[in-house]
Coordinates of C-alpha atoms and ligand atoms in Angstrom, one line a residue:
X1 CA 17.0 5.9 -40.4
X2 CA 17.2 9.7 -40.3
X3 CA 17.3 10.1 -44.1
X4 CA 13.8 8.7 -44.7
X5 CA 11.4 10.8 -46.8
X6 CA 8.5 11.2 -46.3
X7 CA 9.6 11.6 -42.7
X8 CA 7.9 8.9 -40.6
X9 CA 5.4 9.8 -37.9
X10 CA 7.5 7.8 -35.4
X11 CA 11.0 6.2 -35.8
X12 CA 13.2 5.1 -32.9
X13 CA 16.6 3.7 -34.1
X14 CA 18.6 1.4 -31.8
X15 CA 22.0 1.9 -33.4
X16 CA 22.3 -1.8 -34.3
X17 CA 22.3 -3.4 -37.8
X18 CA 20.3 -6.1 -39.5
X19 CA 22.6 -7.7 -42.1
X20 CA 20.7 -8.9 -45.2
X21 CA 22.5 -12.1 -45.9
X22 CA 22.6 -14.3 -49.1
X23 CA 20.4 -16.9 -47.4
X24 CA 17.8 -14.4 -46.2
X25 CA 14.2 -15.2 -47.1
X26 CA 11.1 -13.1 -47.4
X27 CA 8.2 -14.7 -45.5
X28 CA 4.5 -13.8 -45.8
X29 CA 2.2 -14.8 -43.0
X30 CA -0.5 -16.3 -45.3
X31 CA -0.8 -17.5 -48.9
X32 CA -3.0 -14.5 -49.7
X33 CA -2.2 -13.6 -53.3
X34 CA -1.7 -9.9 -52.6
X35 CA 0.7 -10.8 -49.8
X36 CA 2.7 -13.0 -52.1
X37 CA 2.7 -10.2 -54.8
X38 CA 4.0 -7.8 -52.2
X39 CA 6.6 -10.3 -51.1
X40 CA 7.8 -10.6 -54.6
X41 CA 7.7 -6.9 -55.2
X42 CA 10.1 -6.5 -52.3
X43 CA 12.2 -9.4 -53.4
X44 CA 12.5 -8.0 -57.0
X45 CA 13.6 -4.6 -55.6
X46 CA 16.4 -6.3 -53.6
X47 CA 17.4 -9.3 -55.8
X48 CA 18.8 -7.1 -58.6
X49 CA 20.7 -4.9 -56.1
X50 CA 22.2 -7.7 -54.0
X51 CA 22.3 -10.7 -56.4
X52 CA 20.8 -12.8 -53.6
X53 CA 18.0 -15.4 -54.3
X54 CA 15.7 -14.0 -51.6
X55 CA 13.0 -16.7 -52.0
X56 CA 9.4 -15.7 -51.1
X57 CA 7.5 -18.3 -49.1
X58 CA 4.6 -18.6 -46.6
X59 CA 6.0 -18.4 -43.1
X60 CA 6.2 -21.8 -41.2
X61 CA 6.1 -21.8 -37.4
X62 CA 8.9 -20.0 -35.6
X63 CA 11.3 -19.4 -38.4
X64 CA 12.0 -15.6 -38.1
X65 CA 15.7 -15.4 -37.9
X66 CA 17.6 -13.8 -40.7
X67 CA 14.4 -13.1 -42.6
X68 CA 12.1 -10.3 -43.6
X69 CA 8.4 -11.1 -42.8
X70 CA 5.3 -9.4 -44.1
X71 CA 2.0 -9.7 -42.1
X72 CA -1.4 -8.1 -41.9
X73 CA -2.7 -7.5 -38.4
X74 CA -5.8 -6.4 -36.6
X75 CA -4.4 -3.1 -35.4
X76 CA -6.9 -0.8 -37.1
X77 CA -5.3 2.3 -35.6
X78 CA -2.8 2.0 -38.5
X79 CA -5.6 2.8 -40.9
X80 CA -5.6 1.9 -44.6
X81 CA -2.1 3.0 -45.3
X82 CA -0.1 2.8 -42.0
X83 CA 2.5 0.2 -41.1
X84 CA 4.9 -0.8 -38.4
X85 CA 8.5 -1.9 -39.0
X86 CA 10.3 -3.8 -36.2
X87 CA 14.0 -4.3 -37.2
X88 CA 16.3 -6.2 -34.9
X89 CA 19.7 -7.8 -35.7
X90 CA 17.8 -11.1 -36.0
X91 CA 14.9 -10.2 -38.3
X92 CA 12.8 -7.5 -40.0
X93 CA 9.0 -7.6 -39.2
X94 CA 6.8 -5.5 -41.4
X95 CA 3.1 -5.3 -40.3
X96 CA 0.1 -3.3 -41.5
X97 CA -3.7 -3.4 -41.2
X98 CA -4.1 -3.3 -45.0
X99 CA -1.9 -4.3 -48.0
X100 CA -1.3 -0.6 -49.0
X101 CA 0.4 -0.2 -45.6
X102 CA 2.8 -3.1 -46.4
X103 CA 3.6 -1.5 -49.7
X104 CA 4.5 1.8 -48.0
X105 CA 6.6 -0.1 -45.4
X106 CA 8.4 -1.7 -48.3
X107 CA 9.2 1.8 -49.7
X108 CA 10.6 2.7 -46.3
X109 CA 12.7 -0.5 -46.2
X110 CA 14.1 0.3 -49.6
X111 CA 15.3 3.7 -48.3
X112 CA 16.9 2.0 -45.3
X113 CA 19.2 0.2 -47.7
X114 CA 22.2 2.0 -49.3
X115 CA 21.5 4.2 -52.3
X116 CA 23.5 1.7 -54.5
X117 CA 20.8 -0.8 -54.1
X118 CA 18.5 1.4 -56.2
X119 CA 20.8 0.6 -59.1
X120 CA 19.8 -2.7 -60.8
X121 CA 23.4 -3.7 -61.4
X122 CA 24.1 -6.5 -58.8
X123 CA 26.3 -5.2 -56.1
X124 CA 26.7 -8.5 -54.2
X125 CA 27.4 -6.5 -51.1
X126 CA 26.1 -7.4 -47.6
X127 CA 23.3 -4.9 -47.2
X128 CA 22.9 -3.4 -43.8
X129 CA 19.6 -2.1 -42.5
X130 CA 19.5 0.1 -39.5
X131 CA 17.6 -1.4 -36.6
X132 CA 14.8 0.2 -34.8
X133 CA 11.0 0.6 -34.5
X134 CA 8.9 2.6 -36.9
X135 CA 5.2 3.3 -36.6
X136 CA 4.0 5.4 -39.6
X137 CA 0.8 6.5 -41.2
X138 CA -0.1 9.4 -43.5
X139 CA -1.6 12.7 -42.6
X140 CA -3.7 13.1 -45.8
X141 CA -5.5 10.4 -47.8
X142 CA -4.9 12.2 -51.2
X143 CA -1.2 12.6 -52.0
X144 CA -0.7 13.1 -55.7
X145 CA 0.6 14.7 -58.8
X146 CA -1.0 15.6 -62.1
X147 CA 0.7 15.0 -65.4
X148 CA -0.5 17.0 -68.4
X149 CA -0.3 14.6 -71.4
X150 CA -2.5 16.9 -73.5
X151 CA -0.1 19.8 -74.3
X152 CA 2.5 17.2 -75.1
X153 CA 1.7 13.5 -75.2
X154 CA 3.9 11.0 -73.1
X155 CA 4.0 7.3 -74.0
X156 CA 2.8 4.5 -71.6
X157 CA 6.4 3.5 -70.8
X158 CA 7.3 7.1 -69.9
X159 CA 4.3 7.4 -67.6
X160 CA 5.1 4.0 -66.0
X161 CA 8.6 5.2 -65.1
X162 CA 7.0 8.3 -63.5
X163 CA 4.6 6.0 -61.6
X164 CA 7.6 4.0 -60.2
X165 CA 9.1 7.3 -58.9
X166 CA 5.7 8.4 -57.3
X167 CA 5.4 5.0 -55.5
X168 CA 8.9 5.3 -54.0
X169 CA 7.6 8.5 -52.2
X170 CA 4.3 7.0 -51.0
X171 CA 2.2 9.1 -53.4
X172 CA -1.1 7.5 -54.2
X173 CA -2.8 9.6 -56.8
X174 CA -1.9 10.2 -60.5
X175 CA -4.3 12.7 -62.1
X176 CA -3.9 12.5 -65.9
X177 CA -4.9 15.7 -67.7
X178 CA -6.0 13.8 -70.8
X179 CA -7.6 16.6 -72.9
X180 CA -7.0 20.2 -73.7
X181 CA -7.0 22.7 -76.6
X182 CA -3.8 21.2 -78.1
X183 CA -4.6 17.5 -77.7
X184 CA -7.2 14.7 -76.9
X185 CA -5.3 11.7 -75.6
X186 CA -7.8 9.0 -74.8
X187 CA -9.6 6.8 -77.4
X188 CA -13.4 7.2 -77.2
X189 CA -15.0 4.6 -79.4
X190 CA -18.3 6.4 -79.9
X191 CA -16.4 9.6 -80.9
X192 CA -13.3 8.1 -82.6
X193 CA -12.2 11.4 -84.2
X194 CA -11.5 12.9 -80.8
X195 CA -8.3 10.8 -80.6
X196 CA -7.5 10.4 -84.3
X197 CA -7.9 14.1 -85.2
X198 CA -7.9 15.7 -81.7
X199 CA -4.9 13.6 -80.7
X200 CA -2.8 14.1 -83.8
X201 CA -0.6 17.0 -82.7
X202 CA 0.6 19.0 -79.7
X203 CA 2.2 22.3 -78.7
X204 CA 4.5 23.4 -81.5
X205 CA 3.2 20.4 -83.5
X206 CA 5.2 18.1 -81.2
X207 CA 4.4 14.9 -79.2
X208 CA 1.0 14.1 -80.8
X209 CA -0.5 10.7 -79.9
X210 CA -3.1 9.1 -77.7
X211 CA -3.8 6.1 -75.5
X212 CA -5.9 3.3 -76.9
X213 CA -8.4 2.1 -74.3
X214 CA -6.3 -1.0 -73.8
X215 CA -3.1 1.1 -73.2
X216 CA -5.0 3.2 -70.7
X217 CA -6.2 0.1 -68.9
X218 CA -2.6 -1.1 -68.8
X219 CA -1.5 2.2 -67.2
X220 CA -4.3 2.1 -64.7
X221 CA -3.4 -1.5 -63.7
X222 CA 0.3 -0.8 -63.4
X223 CA -0.4 2.2 -61.1
X224 CA -2.9 0.2 -59.1
X225 CA -0.3 -2.5 -58.4
X226 CA 1.7 0.3 -56.8
X227 CA -1.4 1.5 -54.8
X228 CA -1.7 4.6 -57.0
X229 CA -5.2 5.6 -58.2
X230 CA -5.3 7.1 -61.7
X231 CA -7.7 10.0 -61.9
X232 CA -8.7 10.9 -65.5
X233 CA -9.5 14.5 -66.4
X234 CA -11.6 15.5 -69.4
X235 CA -11.3 19.3 -69.2
X236 CA -14.6 21.1 -70.1
X237 CA -16.3 23.4 -71.1
X238 CA -13.1 25.4 -71.7
X239 CA -9.8 23.9 -72.9
X240 CA -11.8 22.0 -75.6
X241 CA -10.3 23.1 -78.9
X242 CA -9.1 19.6 -79.7
X243 CA -12.6 18.2 -79.4
X244 CA -14.2 21.1 -81.3
X245 CA -11.6 20.7 -84.1
X246 CA -12.6 17.0 -84.4
X247 CA -16.4 17.4 -84.6
X248 CA -18.0 20.4 -86.4
X249 CA -21.4 19.6 -84.8
X250 CA -19.9 20.3 -81.3
X251 CA -19.4 23.9 -82.3
X252 CA -22.2 26.5 -81.9
X253 CA -21.3 27.7 -85.4
X254 CA -21.5 24.2 -86.8
X255 CA -18.0 24.5 -88.2
X256 CA -14.8 23.2 -86.7
X257 CA -11.8 25.4 -85.7
X258 CA -8.3 24.4 -86.8
X259 CA -6.2 22.2 -84.6
X260 CA -4.3 24.4 -82.1
X261 CA -0.5 24.2 -81.4
X262 CA 0.0 27.4 -79.4
X263 CA -0.1 27.9 -75.6
X264 CA -2.9 30.4 -75.0
X265 CA -5.7 29.5 -72.7
X266 CA -9.4 30.5 -72.2
X267 CA -10.4 30.9 -75.9
X268 CA -12.5 27.7 -76.4
X269 CA -15.8 26.5 -75.1
X270 CA -18.2 23.6 -75.8
X271 CA -21.6 24.9 -77.0
X272 CA -23.6 24.9 -73.8
X273 CA -27.1 25.2 -75.4
X274 CA -26.7 22.4 -78.0
X275 CA -28.1 19.0 -76.9
X276 CA -25.3 17.2 -78.8
X277 CA -22.9 18.6 -76.2
X278 CA -24.6 16.5 -73.5
X279 CA -24.7 13.4 -75.7
X280 CA -20.9 13.9 -76.2
X281 CA -20.3 14.4 -72.4
X282 CA -22.5 11.4 -71.6
X283 CA -20.7 9.1 -74.1
X284 CA -17.2 10.3 -73.0
X285 CA -18.0 9.9 -69.3
X286 CA -19.6 6.5 -69.8
X287 CA -16.6 5.1 -71.7
X288 CA -14.2 6.7 -69.2
X289 CA -16.1 5.4 -66.2
X290 CA -15.8 1.9 -67.7
X291 CA -12.0 2.4 -67.7
X292 CA -11.9 3.8 -64.2
X293 CA -12.1 1.3 -61.3
X294 CA -11.8 4.1 -58.8
X295 CA -14.5 6.6 -57.7
X296 CA -13.3 9.8 -59.4
X297 CA -13.7 11.5 -62.7
X298 CA -12.2 15.0 -63.1
X299 CA -14.2 17.2 -65.5
X300 CA -11.8 20.2 -65.4
X301 CA -13.9 23.4 -65.4
X302 CA -10.9 25.8 -65.3
X303 CA -10.5 29.0 -67.3
X304 CA -13.8 28.9 -69.1
X305 CA -13.3 32.5 -70.2
X306 CA -15.2 31.9 -73.5
X307 CA -18.3 30.5 -71.7
X308 CA -21.1 32.7 -70.4
X309 CA -21.0 32.6 -66.6
X310 CA -24.7 31.5 -66.1
X311 CA -24.3 28.9 -68.9
X312 CA -21.1 27.7 -67.2
X313 CA -23.0 27.1 -64.0
X314 CA -25.8 25.2 -65.8
X315 CA -23.2 23.1 -67.6
X316 CA -21.3 22.1 -64.5
X317 CA -24.5 21.2 -62.7
X318 CA -25.7 19.0 -65.6
X319 CA -22.3 17.4 -66.0
X320 CA -22.3 16.6 -62.3
X321 CA -25.5 14.7 -62.8
X322 CA -24.0 12.8 -65.8
X323 CA -21.0 11.8 -63.7
X324 CA -23.2 10.5 -60.9
X325 CA -25.4 8.7 -63.4
X326 CA -22.3 6.7 -64.3
X327 CA -21.6 5.9 -60.7
X328 CA -18.6 8.2 -60.2
X329 CA -17.8 11.2 -58.0
X330 CA -17.0 14.5 -59.8
X331 CA -13.8 16.4 -59.4
X332 CA -13.0 19.8 -60.9
X333 CA -10.8 22.8 -60.7
X334 CA -12.1 25.2 -58.0
X335 CA -14.1 27.4 -60.5
X336 CA -16.8 24.7 -60.4
X337 CA -17.6 26.0 -56.9
X338 CA -19.7 28.7 -58.6
X339 CA -22.2 25.9 -59.3
X340 CA -24.3 24.0 -56.8
X341 CA -22.1 21.0 -55.9
X342 CA -23.1 17.7 -54.3
X343 CA -21.3 17.0 -51.0
X344 CA -19.2 14.2 -52.5
X345 CA -17.8 16.5 -55.3
X346 CA -14.1 17.2 -54.8
X347 CA -12.7 20.7 -55.7
X348 CA -9.1 21.3 -56.6
X349 CA -7.7 24.6 -55.4
X350 CA -5.1 26.2 -57.7
X351 CA -5.2 30.0 -57.9
X352 CA -8.4 31.7 -56.5
X353 CA -10.6 31.7 -53.4
X354 CA -13.3 29.5 -54.9
X355 CA -12.1 26.6 -52.6
X356 CA -13.5 28.4 -49.6
X357 CA -16.8 28.8 -51.5
X358 CA -16.7 25.0 -52.1
X359 CA -16.1 24.3 -48.4
X360 CA -19.1 26.5 -47.5
X361 CA -21.1 24.2 -49.8
X362 CA -19.8 21.1 -47.9
X363 CA -17.5 19.9 -50.6
X364 CA -13.9 18.7 -49.8
X365 CA -10.8 20.2 -51.4
X366 CA -7.4 19.2 -52.7
X367 CA -4.7 21.8 -52.5
X368 CA -2.6 22.6 -55.5
X369 CA -1.6 26.2 -54.9
X370 CA 0.1 27.3 -58.1
X371 CA 2.8 29.4 -56.3
X372 CA 3.8 26.4 -54.2
X373 CA 2.8 23.2 -55.9
X374 CA 2.9 23.8 -59.7
X375 CA 5.9 21.8 -60.8
X376 CA 5.9 23.5 -64.2
X377 CA 6.9 26.8 -62.5
X378 CA 10.5 27.6 -63.2
X379 CA 12.8 27.1 -60.2
X380 CA 14.3 30.5 -60.9
X381 CA 14.8 32.9 -63.8
X382 CA 17.5 30.7 -65.3
X383 CA 15.5 27.5 -65.4
X384 CA 15.6 26.1 -69.0
X385 CA 12.0 24.7 -68.8
X386 CA 8.7 25.9 -67.3
X387 CA 6.7 29.0 -66.9
X388 CA 6.6 31.7 -64.2
X389 CA 3.1 33.3 -64.3
X390 CA 2.6 32.2 -60.6
X391 CA 6.2 33.1 -59.7
X392 CA 9.4 31.2 -59.4
X393 CA 9.2 28.1 -57.2
X394 CA 12.4 26.9 -55.7
X395 CA 12.7 23.7 -53.6
X396 CA 12.2 25.5 -50.3
X397 CA 9.0 27.3 -51.7
X398 CA 7.5 24.0 -52.7
X399 CA 8.2 22.5 -49.2
X400 CA 7.7 25.3 -46.8
X401 CA 3.9 25.5 -46.5
X402 CA 1.1 23.8 -44.4
X403 CA -2.1 22.9 -46.3
X404 CA -4.1 23.5 -43.1
X405 CA -3.2 27.2 -43.0
X406 CA -2.9 27.9 -46.7
X407 CA -6.4 29.2 -47.5
X408 CA -8.7 31.4 -45.4
X409 CA -11.8 29.4 -44.5
X410 CA -10.3 26.0 -45.4
X411 CA -9.0 24.0 -42.4
X412 CA -7.5 20.5 -41.9
X413 CA -10.8 18.6 -41.9
X414 CA -11.9 20.2 -45.2
X415 CA -8.8 19.0 -46.9
X416 CA -8.5 15.6 -48.6
X417 CA -4.9 16.2 -49.4
X418 CA -2.4 17.8 -51.8
X419 CA -1.5 17.4 -55.5
X420 CA 1.4 18.8 -57.5
X421 CA 0.4 19.5 -61.2
X422 CA 3.0 19.3 -63.9
X423 CA 1.7 21.1 -67.0
X424 CA 3.6 20.2 -70.2
X425 CA 3.6 23.3 -72.4
X426 CA 7.4 23.4 -72.2
X427 CA 8.1 19.7 -71.6
X428 CA 8.6 17.0 -74.3
X429 CA 10.7 14.3 -72.7
X430 CA 10.7 12.1 -69.6
X431 CA 14.0 13.8 -68.8
X432 CA 12.1 17.2 -68.8
X433 CA 9.4 15.7 -66.5
X434 CA 12.1 14.4 -64.0
X435 CA 13.9 17.7 -64.0
X436 CA 10.8 19.7 -63.0
X437 CA 9.4 17.0 -60.6
X438 CA 12.6 16.3 -58.7
X439 CA 13.3 17.5 -56.0
X440 CA 10.1 19.4 -55.5
X441 CA 7.7 16.4 -55.8
X442 CA 9.5 14.6 -52.9
X443 CA 8.6 17.7 -50.8
X444 CA 5.0 17.6 -51.8
X445 CA 5.0 13.8 -50.9
X446 CA 6.3 14.7 -47.5
X447 CA 3.7 17.4 -47.0
X448 CA 1.0 14.9 -47.9
X449 CA 2.4 12.1 -45.6
X450 CA 4.3 13.5 -42.6
X451 CA 2.8 15.2 -39.5
X452 CA 3.3 19.0 -39.8
X453 CA 5.0 18.9 -36.4
X454 CA 8.0 16.8 -37.7
X455 CA 8.5 19.0 -40.8
X456 CA 11.3 21.7 -40.8
X457 CA 13.1 23.1 -43.9
X458 CA 16.5 23.3 -42.3
X459 CA 16.3 19.6 -41.3
X460 CA 14.6 18.5 -44.5
X461 CA 17.2 20.0 -46.9
X462 CA 19.9 17.8 -45.2
X463 CA 17.7 14.7 -45.6
X464 CA 16.9 15.6 -49.3
X465 CA 20.7 15.7 -50.1
X466 CA 20.9 12.0 -49.2
X467 CA 18.1 11.3 -51.7
X468 CA 20.2 12.9 -54.4
X469 CA 22.5 9.9 -54.1
X470 CA 19.5 7.6 -54.7
X471 CA 18.2 9.6 -57.6
X472 CA 21.7 9.4 -59.2
X473 CA 21.6 5.6 -58.9
X474 CA 18.0 5.6 -60.3
X475 CA 19.2 7.8 -63.3
X476 CA 16.7 10.5 -62.5
X477 CA 17.5 13.8 -64.2
X478 CA 16.9 16.0 -61.1
X479 CA 17.6 19.7 -60.6
X480 CA 20.6 20.2 -58.2
X481 CA 19.1 23.2 -56.4
X482 CA 21.7 25.4 -54.7
X483 CA 19.4 25.4 -51.7
X484 CA 20.3 21.7 -50.9
X485 CA 23.7 20.4 -49.7
X486 CA 23.8 17.5 -52.2
Ligands
IFG501 N1 -3.4 27.3 -65.9 C1 -4.1 26.3 -66.7 C2 -3.4 25.1 -67.2 C3 -2.0 25.4 -67.6 C4 -1.3 26.1 -66.5 C5 0.2 26.3 -66.7 C6 -4.9 25.4 -64.5 C7 -6.0 24.8 -63.7 C8 -1.9 27.5 -66.3 N2 -5.2 25.8 -65.8 O1 -3.8 25.5 -64.0 O2 -4.1 24.6 -68.3 O3 -1.9 26.1 -68.8 O4 0.9 26.7 -65.6

């Protein structure tokens, strides 16, 4: 019970064991579809590993011995994502106020089983689960990562695998950076060339491609089943060469630039004073909003070095109105704080002090400090992948910080949570993604979930070593940092 990550808010082991036996059942307290789905999610996770039948059924009367039970209860103090686990030698009782809490309790249960159970090959071994009481709930509501599918495109199956790994660490946001200078990755039916031309290539001419709207819906649904909200980003007015290359009319000059396969930033801009630009934005936001069950649409706003400052402010304020007109909240990189933001706009801190400016306007912030949370930063000067403009970020650097004291003028109640961006200029495979994300993403997940008071690098590195055994069973291509006693 002392190897769990994210570290629970409260866990009291008793030293006894619950033996998961071949006749064990998974019982749900009511026939609610989501409860049965969660029961089956847990059963699937354990069936492969144990070879046991683990039938899922609605609990009848007093049968609780030798079973795992899932129940929702009225204890609202657990919030939307908290849970309690009461594990005795007789039974495992998982309770939560909301279904997401049960899902997170299931992730904790998985970690209480031996690492071998993460490997789908049947082990047919009597699985032991440490007994005790856990009462756990997250510190921050926003616990996420961003995947840049614009510099290099990653297929639906690859992103689904990444989603599985995020869910195991109780992360609940996947921000997809869908468009940039090198690629437009989402089908827009009213502007079809964005994907067919703008999505035809990538950095160094590699990993072109795009999601059809059906494929994108499939991704959103897959993530939602794991209580992960997908947040789409259409980066603008900068980082727009792929769109400008697809439609000459979007350019102030009326002629389209060539597709771009380099890695420079800050050279492109939508034409702020042309009305067609706002028709484009409105059509894109409308189609994206229809694909986005959640509240947020990210409009980028970073590195608009080719956009006049006053024009930039006018553009952001007009886009904010368009996003609201389509019933969504606007998110953006922190430069958008130069514009007049509405209170429900969310600002993502990455490299400047605009976040404090946003807080002064009453906006809330998500922290992605580049020198701590950018997963595309090289671990050290020998890392085969990644960049180092924000510095080298080893596992300890990515773990050893407290969002509440990270930025002058930004305190705990201004912070929605944390997010670790993974930019893909130097990444082309799922294996590359795993190498840069693990171990550091597990640390970000703990920063987002666990109370600051229970976090300590010297203790965490020991716990992290135990997760290396799980990642090996899961086939994750993780970086074996010399800072961790694997
Ligand atoms: N900054 C750019 C990204 C990417 C990154 C690589 C932001 C918000 C450098 N903008 O980070 O597009 O190129 O580390």
